[in-house]
């Protein structure tokens, strides 16, 4: 009877198997669950620390509580941002030629080409320069693109009543911006000069041999800094502020990027008593964002531009030093070949700092205003 009774019990036939099965220790399920919860904590903490280090600090905007003071004139744009500006030359209402100067990387409104007083008076020149967004005393523009600066310039000109047309001179990163102005506001331009313009290695239209030759003119540390600005802009702040390896040589003032003529011009920077103002709102909103936009993913390419002045009203002559170690000349040479409507000036022994060489500002401005070569 006992045997029959066992057969009727569910699982009784597998009694031997039950005896052979190991017995789980009490509490093992709880322990396993706890371990699965605890194990990722160090990894999560590591991610949190890394995320914190990658985040740039908030900008110290001029005129806000705790921010730098506003010391010069500014205009307010339609979106509420302010642009600080600097004027010199003949009075605005007496000028025959009105020029807006767009400064380069790690610079501000005071870093303007120094046209001689004699030429200013001879040609009736009024010159306006301004701090680009995030530099000096101009508010940051966290939504900057390759196009927005052109419309900032147009608003600035209208706020100061410069009239329907004005001239532009842009240097280095400011030179790259000239292409945006030629594309977006050509109807406002009487003439343009593009000095040592930064080129974006990823603009469509560059043959691989041209972009490659230009790429290797840069120091390896600059190749990496530019690569990060293009492919991983979210990493730009950390990359250029960490101390484990060298970041941008321009940001760190590495003299290896200066040509022989550049080295001779460096003492002229000793007068820059205003230099601390350049980055005062934070390196990220000035320097890093400049790189992120300049070397970012543009929605168009200057190499594909049609002539914005088919009637010959204005020309866009690039000037570039053949010995430029900061901004490789190869890109400007090729752009000039592709765009026959520009008049290209290459200076055979000059480096990147040629616009501050003795006499060069007058040569550049006279050429733009009068067509003198």
Tab-separated table of C-alpha atoms in Angstrom:
chain	number	residue	atom	x	y	z
A	1	UNK	CA	0.000	0.000	0.000
A	2	UNK	CA	2.813	2.315	0.810
A	3	UNK	CA	4.296	1.752	-2.617
A	4	UNK	CA	0.981	2.405	-4.329
A	5	UNK	CA	0.499	5.514	-2.240
A	6	UNK	CA	3.885	6.838	-3.324
A	7	UNK	CA	3.053	6.375	-6.969
A	8	UNK	CA	0.003	8.583	-6.554
A	9	UNK	CA	1.926	11.473	-5.085
A	10	UNK	CA	3.040	14.080	-7.658
A	11	UNK	CA	6.758	13.750	-8.264
A	12	UNK	CA	7.176	10.699	-6.109
A	13	UNK	CA	8.659	8.770	-8.991
A	14	UNK	CA	11.498	11.371	-9.083
A	15	UNK	CA	12.292	11.099	-5.453
A	16	UNK	CA	15.810	9.947	-6.217
A	17	UNK	CA	16.335	12.992	-8.408
A	18	UNK	CA	15.123	15.247	-5.623
A	19	UNK	CA	17.605	13.757	-3.226
A	20	UNK	CA	20.415	14.221	-5.763
A	21	UNK	CA	19.636	17.904	-6.343
A	22	UNK	CA	21.793	20.241	-4.270
A	23	UNK	CA	19.973	22.352	-1.723
A	24	UNK	CA	20.341	26.144	-2.204
A	25	UNK	CA	21.730	27.907	0.833
A	26	UNK	CA	19.202	30.009	2.686
A	27	UNK	CA	19.269	33.635	1.583
A	28	UNK	CA	21.212	33.013	-1.656
A	29	UNK	CA	18.561	34.702	-3.817
A	30	UNK	CA	18.634	37.827	-1.680
A	31	UNK	CA	22.421	37.936	-1.796
A	32	UNK	CA	22.459	37.568	-5.581
A	33	UNK	CA	19.928	40.372	-5.960
A	34	UNK	CA	21.925	42.607	-3.652
A	35	UNK	CA	25.135	41.986	-5.594
A	36	UNK	CA	23.437	42.755	-8.905
A	37	UNK	CA	22.320	46.063	-7.405
A	38	UNK	CA	25.600	47.000	-5.710
A	39	UNK	CA	28.042	45.993	-8.465
A	40	UNK	CA	27.283	48.864	-10.915
A	41	UNK	CA	27.580	51.597	-8.258
A	42	UNK	CA	31.340	52.274	-8.758
A	43	UNK	CA	30.790	52.350	-12.515
A	44	UNK	CA	27.898	54.781	-12.159
A	45	UNK	CA	29.969	56.964	-9.849
A	46	UNK	CA	32.806	56.947	-12.378
A	47	UNK	CA	30.421	58.007	-15.131
A	48	UNK	CA	29.079	60.789	-12.930
A	49	UNK	CA	32.596	62.094	-12.247
A	50	UNK	CA	33.505	61.945	-15.934
A	51	UNK	CA	30.284	63.716	-16.905
A	52	UNK	CA	30.980	66.472	-14.390
A	53	UNK	CA	34.519	66.973	-15.707
A	54	UNK	CA	33.288	67.194	-19.300
A	55	UNK	CA	30.792	69.955	-18.563
A	56	UNK	CA	32.060	73.501	-19.156
A	57	UNK	CA	31.307	76.013	-16.421
A	58	UNK	CA	28.551	78.537	-17.024
A	59	UNK	CA	29.829	81.744	-18.642
A	60	UNK	CA	30.457	84.755	-16.427
A	61	UNK	CA	28.428	87.115	-18.585
A	62	UNK	CA	29.354	90.786	-18.435
A	63	UNK	CA	26.981	92.988	-16.503
A	64	UNK	CA	25.385	90.126	-14.536
A	65	UNK	CA	25.822	89.595	-10.762
A	66	UNK	CA	29.360	88.292	-10.234
A	67	UNK	CA	30.295	88.853	-13.858
A	68	UNK	CA	32.825	91.296	-15.322
A	69	UNK	CA	31.736	94.931	-15.621
A	70	UNK	CA	30.605	96.550	-18.849
A	71	UNK	CA	33.173	99.240	-19.655
A	72	UNK	CA	32.348	100.251	-23.223
A	73	UNK	CA	29.404	100.911	-25.531
A	74	UNK	CA	27.161	98.035	-26.563
A	75	UNK	CA	24.109	97.532	-28.767
A	76	UNK	CA	21.264	95.168	-27.945
A	77	UNK	CA	20.194	92.738	-30.646
A	78	UNK	CA	16.652	91.541	-31.334
A	79	UNK	CA	17.175	88.357	-29.331
A	80	UNK	CA	18.299	90.333	-26.261
A	81	UNK	CA	22.040	89.704	-26.555
A	82	UNK	CA	24.511	92.582	-26.452
A	83	UNK	CA	27.467	93.268	-28.742
A	84	UNK	CA	30.269	95.513	-27.460
A	85	UNK	CA	31.919	97.704	-30.078
A	86	UNK	CA	34.774	100.153	-30.634
A	87	UNK	CA	34.937	103.022	-33.141
A	88	UNK	CA	37.807	104.998	-34.595
A	89	UNK	CA	38.607	107.104	-37.626
A	90	UNK	CA	36.588	110.024	-38.893
A	91	UNK	CA	33.140	110.640	-37.384
A	92	UNK	CA	30.506	108.212	-38.594
A	93	UNK	CA	28.354	110.891	-40.231
A	94	UNK	CA	31.309	112.346	-42.131
A	95	UNK	CA	32.820	109.109	-43.421
A	96	UNK	CA	33.127	108.309	-47.120
A	97	UNK	CA	34.004	104.692	-46.372
A	98	UNK	CA	32.591	102.681	-43.451
A	99	UNK	CA	34.442	99.492	-42.529
A	100	UNK	CA	33.525	96.787	-40.004
A	101	UNK	CA	36.464	94.720	-38.767
A	102	UNK	CA	35.880	91.153	-37.504
A	103	UNK	CA	38.594	89.931	-35.132
A	104	UNK	CA	40.184	86.512	-35.004
A	105	UNK	CA	40.601	83.712	-32.476
A	106	UNK	CA	41.475	84.676	-28.892
A	107	UNK	CA	41.079	88.376	-29.677
A	108	UNK	CA	38.620	91.205	-29.104
A	109	UNK	CA	37.343	94.516	-30.476
A	110	UNK	CA	40.634	96.278	-29.785
A	111	UNK	CA	42.607	93.878	-32.016
A	112	UNK	CA	41.833	95.801	-35.197
A	113	UNK	CA	44.123	96.528	-38.135
A	114	UNK	CA	45.910	99.785	-37.394
A	115	UNK	CA	45.276	101.927	-40.450
A	116	UNK	CA	47.469	105.030	-40.425
A	117	UNK	CA	45.897	108.367	-39.452
A	118	UNK	CA	47.081	109.734	-42.780
A	119	UNK	CA	45.106	107.166	-44.797
A	120	UNK	CA	42.098	107.580	-42.510
A	121	UNK	CA	41.998	111.290	-43.268
A	122	UNK	CA	42.851	110.910	-46.955
A	123	UNK	CA	40.033	108.456	-47.679
A	124	UNK	CA	37.569	109.500	-44.979
A	125	UNK	CA	37.574	106.141	-43.206
A	126	UNK	CA	35.336	105.236	-40.274
A	127	UNK	CA	36.152	101.863	-38.733
A	128	UNK	CA	33.991	99.798	-36.396
A	129	UNK	CA	35.123	96.674	-34.578
A	130	UNK	CA	33.191	94.540	-32.125
A	131	UNK	CA	33.603	91.653	-29.709
A	132	UNK	CA	32.291	88.494	-31.293
A	133	UNK	CA	29.836	86.520	-29.103
A	134	UNK	CA	31.451	85.255	-25.906
A	135	UNK	CA	34.544	87.415	-26.303
A	136	UNK	CA	35.325	90.600	-24.385
A	137	UNK	CA	32.059	92.224	-23.368
A	138	UNK	CA	29.680	90.690	-25.928
A	139	UNK	CA	27.154	88.205	-24.597
A	140	UNK	CA	27.710	84.522	-25.397
A	141	UNK	CA	25.592	82.907	-28.100
A	142	UNK	CA	25.215	79.212	-27.154
A	143	UNK	CA	23.204	78.565	-30.349
A	144	UNK	CA	25.847	79.965	-32.685
A	145	UNK	CA	26.100	78.462	-36.156
A	146	UNK	CA	28.165	79.234	-39.215
A	147	UNK	CA	25.401	81.637	-40.331
A	148	UNK	CA	24.318	83.548	-37.216
A	149	UNK	CA	27.322	85.891	-37.034
A	150	UNK	CA	26.487	87.412	-40.439
A	151	UNK	CA	23.098	88.531	-39.157
A	152	UNK	CA	24.690	89.846	-35.944
A	153	UNK	CA	26.918	92.043	-38.111
A	154	UNK	CA	23.968	93.268	-40.131
A	155	UNK	CA	22.052	94.161	-36.944
A	156	UNK	CA	25.096	95.950	-35.540
A	157	UNK	CA	25.432	98.010	-38.721
A	158	UNK	CA	21.752	98.943	-38.631
A	159	UNK	CA	21.849	99.822	-34.924
A	160	UNK	CA	24.687	102.275	-35.619
A	161	UNK	CA	23.067	103.524	-38.826
A	162	UNK	CA	25.945	102.716	-41.148
A	163	UNK	CA	23.717	102.907	-44.186
A	164	UNK	CA	22.668	100.383	-46.831
A	165	UNK	CA	26.213	99.179	-47.564
A	166	UNK	CA	29.502	98.861	-45.706
A	167	UNK	CA	32.916	97.222	-46.102
A	168	UNK	CA	34.119	94.185	-44.168
A	169	UNK	CA	37.585	93.032	-43.141
A	170	UNK	CA	37.917	89.709	-41.335
A	171	UNK	CA	41.079	88.156	-39.936
A	172	UNK	CA	41.806	84.476	-39.118
A	173	UNK	CA	38.570	83.083	-37.607
A	174	UNK	CA	37.068	86.430	-38.570
A	175	UNK	CA	38.293	85.752	-42.106
A	176	UNK	CA	36.380	82.488	-42.191
A	177	UNK	CA	33.280	84.452	-41.152
A	178	UNK	CA	33.591	86.539	-44.317
A	179	UNK	CA	32.338	83.562	-46.327
A	180	UNK	CA	29.186	83.516	-44.203
A	181	UNK	CA	28.679	87.236	-44.832
A	182	UNK	CA	29.216	86.818	-48.579
A	183	UNK	CA	26.580	84.085	-48.568
A	184	UNK	CA	23.991	85.604	-46.229
A	185	UNK	CA	24.198	89.405	-46.568
A	186	UNK	CA	25.871	90.179	-49.927
A	187	UNK	CA	23.370	92.972	-50.589
A	188	UNK	CA	24.867	94.892	-47.642
A	189	UNK	CA	28.498	94.650	-48.728
A	190	UNK	CA	30.437	97.307	-50.626
A	191	UNK	CA	33.654	95.266	-50.452
A	192	UNK	CA	35.374	92.533	-48.474
A	193	UNK	CA	38.940	91.649	-47.448
A	194	UNK	CA	39.651	88.177	-46.086
A	195	UNK	CA	42.923	87.979	-44.147
A	196	UNK	CA	44.593	84.654	-43.305
A	197	UNK	CA	41.191	82.932	-43.200
A	198	UNK	CA	40.709	79.733	-41.247
A	199	UNK	CA	39.485	76.933	-43.488
A	200	UNK	CA	37.358	73.987	-42.485
A	201	UNK	CA	39.008	70.748	-43.604
A	202	UNK	CA	35.575	69.131	-43.998
A	203	UNK	CA	34.061	71.654	-46.411
A	204	UNK	CA	32.806	69.749	-49.438
A	205	UNK	CA	34.787	70.421	-52.581
A	206	UNK	CA	38.304	70.016	-51.222
A	207	UNK	CA	40.228	67.228	-52.989
A	208	UNK	CA	41.730	64.799	-50.500
A	209	UNK	CA	45.292	65.661	-51.511
A	210	UNK	CA	44.684	69.366	-50.760
A	211	UNK	CA	43.032	68.854	-47.375
A	212	UNK	CA	45.623	66.226	-46.413
A	213	UNK	CA	48.552	68.493	-47.306
A	214	UNK	CA	47.015	71.297	-45.248
A	215	UNK	CA	46.200	68.961	-42.352
A	216	UNK	CA	49.817	67.946	-41.834
A	217	UNK	CA	51.060	71.528	-41.743
A	218	UNK	CA	49.471	71.639	-38.279
A	219	UNK	CA	51.250	70.382	-35.185
A	220	UNK	CA	49.968	66.959	-34.035
A	221	UNK	CA	48.362	68.535	-30.969
A	222	UNK	CA	46.413	70.908	-33.206
A	223	UNK	CA	45.351	68.067	-35.460
A	224	UNK	CA	43.783	66.437	-32.416
A	225	UNK	CA	42.195	69.651	-31.144
A	226	UNK	CA	40.614	70.324	-34.529
A	227	UNK	CA	39.517	66.690	-34.864
A	228	UNK	CA	37.770	66.862	-31.483
A	229	UNK	CA	36.072	70.172	-32.359
A	230	UNK	CA	34.615	68.554	-35.480
A	231	UNK	CA	33.811	64.999	-34.419
A	232	UNK	CA	33.196	65.374	-30.663
A	233	UNK	CA	32.391	69.015	-29.866
A	234	UNK	CA	30.949	67.947	-26.500
A	235	UNK	CA	34.524	67.024	-25.566
A	236	UNK	CA	36.089	70.364	-26.591
A	237	UNK	CA	36.097	71.931	-23.126
A	238	UNK	CA	37.734	68.968	-21.410
A	239	UNK	CA	40.204	68.373	-24.232
A	240	UNK	CA	41.539	71.900	-24.134
A	241	UNK	CA	41.695	72.244	-20.336
A	242	UNK	CA	43.040	68.870	-19.146
A	243	UNK	CA	46.730	68.566	-18.226
A	244	UNK	CA	47.517	64.997	-19.321
A	245	UNK	CA	48.633	65.904	-22.837
A	246	UNK	CA	49.004	69.097	-24.917
A	247	UNK	CA	45.830	70.563	-26.378
A	248	UNK	CA	45.523	73.462	-28.835
A	249	UNK	CA	48.901	75.133	-29.341
A	250	UNK	CA	47.227	78.461	-30.147
A	251	UNK	CA	45.337	78.471	-26.850
A	252	UNK	CA	48.506	77.627	-24.934
A	253	UNK	CA	50.685	80.123	-26.876
A	254	UNK	CA	53.094	77.499	-28.224
A	255	UNK	CA	55.776	79.435	-30.191
A	256	UNK	CA	56.270	76.426	-32.480
A	257	UNK	CA	53.324	77.660	-34.579
A	258	UNK	CA	54.997	80.980	-35.377
A	259	UNK	CA	56.937	81.554	-38.578
A	260	UNK	CA	60.122	83.627	-38.688
A	261	UNK	CA	58.234	86.788	-39.622
A	262	UNK	CA	55.611	86.029	-36.976
A	263	UNK	CA	58.304	85.815	-34.301
A	264	UNK	CA	59.546	89.265	-35.314
A	265	UNK	CA	56.011	90.643	-34.940
A	266	UNK	CA	55.296	89.088	-31.519
A	267	UNK	CA	56.714	92.040	-29.495
A	268	UNK	CA	53.873	94.160	-30.864
A	269	UNK	CA	51.510	92.154	-28.680
A	270	UNK	CA	53.150	93.671	-25.622
A	271	UNK	CA	50.757	96.631	-25.843
A	272	UNK	CA	47.717	94.408	-25.275
A	273	UNK	CA	46.961	95.654	-21.777
A	274	UNK	CA	43.362	94.594	-22.430
A	275	UNK	CA	44.329	90.928	-23.026
A	276	UNK	CA	42.671	89.663	-19.789
A	277	UNK	CA	39.324	90.894	-21.137
A	278	UNK	CA	39.434	88.551	-24.124
A	279	UNK	CA	38.594	85.347	-22.210
A	280	UNK	CA	36.950	86.942	-19.174
A	281	UNK	CA	33.553	85.316	-19.793
A	282	UNK	CA	35.093	81.852	-19.927
A	283	UNK	CA	37.288	79.924	-22.339
A	284	UNK	CA	34.436	77.719	-23.472
A	285	UNK	CA	32.104	80.469	-24.688
A	286	UNK	CA	34.939	82.259	-26.452
A	287	UNK	CA	37.699	79.897	-27.606
A	288	UNK	CA	36.134	76.449	-27.574
A	289	UNK	CA	32.843	77.465	-29.134
A	290	UNK	CA	34.794	79.351	-31.795
A	291	UNK	CA	36.527	76.095	-32.706
A	292	UNK	CA	33.299	74.090	-32.527
A	293	UNK	CA	31.628	76.400	-35.043
A	294	UNK	CA	34.642	77.091	-37.241
A	295	UNK	CA	35.584	73.421	-37.630
A	296	UNK	CA	32.074	72.038	-37.179
A	297	UNK	CA	29.651	70.489	-39.637
A	298	UNK	CA	28.613	73.307	-41.944
A	299	UNK	CA	25.404	73.086	-43.925
A	300	UNK	CA	27.099	74.552	-46.984
A	301	UNK	CA	30.587	75.053	-48.414
A	302	UNK	CA	32.275	78.251	-49.649
A	303	UNK	CA	33.737	76.217	-52.506
A	304	UNK	CA	30.238	75.790	-53.920
A	305	UNK	CA	29.258	79.484	-53.727
A	306	UNK	CA	28.100	81.397	-56.783
A	307	UNK	CA	29.501	84.874	-57.328
A	308	UNK	CA	27.403	87.076	-54.993
A	309	UNK	CA	28.409	90.135	-57.050
A	310	UNK	CA	27.809	89.259	-60.708
A	311	UNK	CA	27.852	92.955	-61.587
A	312	UNK	CA	31.322	93.357	-60.083
A	313	UNK	CA	30.134	95.678	-57.305
A	314	UNK	CA	32.448	94.107	-54.707
A	315	UNK	CA	35.201	91.533	-54.608
A	316	UNK	CA	36.334	89.202	-51.876
A	317	UNK	CA	40.117	89.102	-52.033
A	318	UNK	CA	41.728	86.607	-49.644
A	319	UNK	CA	45.199	87.478	-48.375
A	320	UNK	CA	47.363	84.678	-47.019
A	321	UNK	CA	50.963	84.223	-45.907
A	322	UNK	CA	52.751	81.333	-47.621
A	323	UNK	CA	54.639	80.575	-44.384
A	324	UNK	CA	51.520	80.480	-42.195
A	325	UNK	CA	51.926	77.631	-39.682
A	326	UNK	CA	48.684	78.371	-37.816
A	327	UNK	CA	46.252	78.449	-40.751
A	328	UNK	CA	47.615	76.376	-43.657
A	329	UNK	CA	47.745	78.305	-46.917
A	330	UNK	CA	46.818	75.287	-49.072
A	331	UNK	CA	43.102	75.679	-48.406
A	332	UNK	CA	43.038	79.357	-49.418
A	333	UNK	CA	44.998	78.606	-52.569
A	334	UNK	CA	42.495	76.000	-53.655
A	335	UNK	CA	39.457	78.146	-52.823
A	336	UNK	CA	40.945	80.920	-54.984
A	337	UNK	CA	41.315	78.440	-57.851
A	338	UNK	CA	37.711	77.298	-57.512
A	339	UNK	CA	36.213	80.794	-57.162
A	340	UNK	CA	37.437	82.939	-60.065
A	341	UNK	CA	35.515	85.963	-58.763
A	342	UNK	CA	37.966	86.454	-55.882
A	343	UNK	CA	41.330	88.232	-56.243
A	344	UNK	CA	43.885	86.215	-54.299
A	345	UNK	CA	46.956	87.784	-52.675
A	346	UNK	CA	49.640	85.397	-51.421
A	347	UNK	CA	52.550	86.876	-49.484
A	348	UNK	CA	55.583	84.626	-50.119
A	349	UNK	CA	57.502	85.133	-46.848
A	350	UNK	CA	54.672	86.068	-44.476
A	351	UNK	CA	53.217	84.019	-41.653
A	352	UNK	CA	49.895	84.379	-39.889
A	353	UNK	CA	50.535	87.760	-38.272
A	354	UNK	CA	51.108	89.717	-41.498
A	355	UNK	CA	48.159	92.125	-40.861
A	356	UNK	CA	50.119	93.766	-38.039
A	357	UNK	CA	53.330	94.179	-40.053
A	358	UNK	CA	54.390	97.774	-40.621
A	359	UNK	CA	52.442	99.328	-43.488
A	360	UNK	CA	50.300	96.260	-44.266
A	361	UNK	CA	46.984	97.638	-42.914
A	362	UNK	CA	47.258	100.594	-45.307
A	363	UNK	CA	48.062	98.290	-48.232
A	364	UNK	CA	45.075	96.061	-47.458
A	365	UNK	CA	42.589	98.883	-46.949
A	366	UNK	CA	43.759	100.890	-49.958
A	367	UNK	CA	43.462	97.784	-52.134
A	368	UNK	CA	39.907	97.145	-50.937
A	369	UNK	CA	38.681	100.724	-51.264
A	370	UNK	CA	40.508	101.783	-54.428
A	371	UNK	CA	41.314	98.515	-56.147
A	372	UNK	CA	45.074	99.102	-55.925
A	373	UNK	CA	47.025	95.860	-56.173
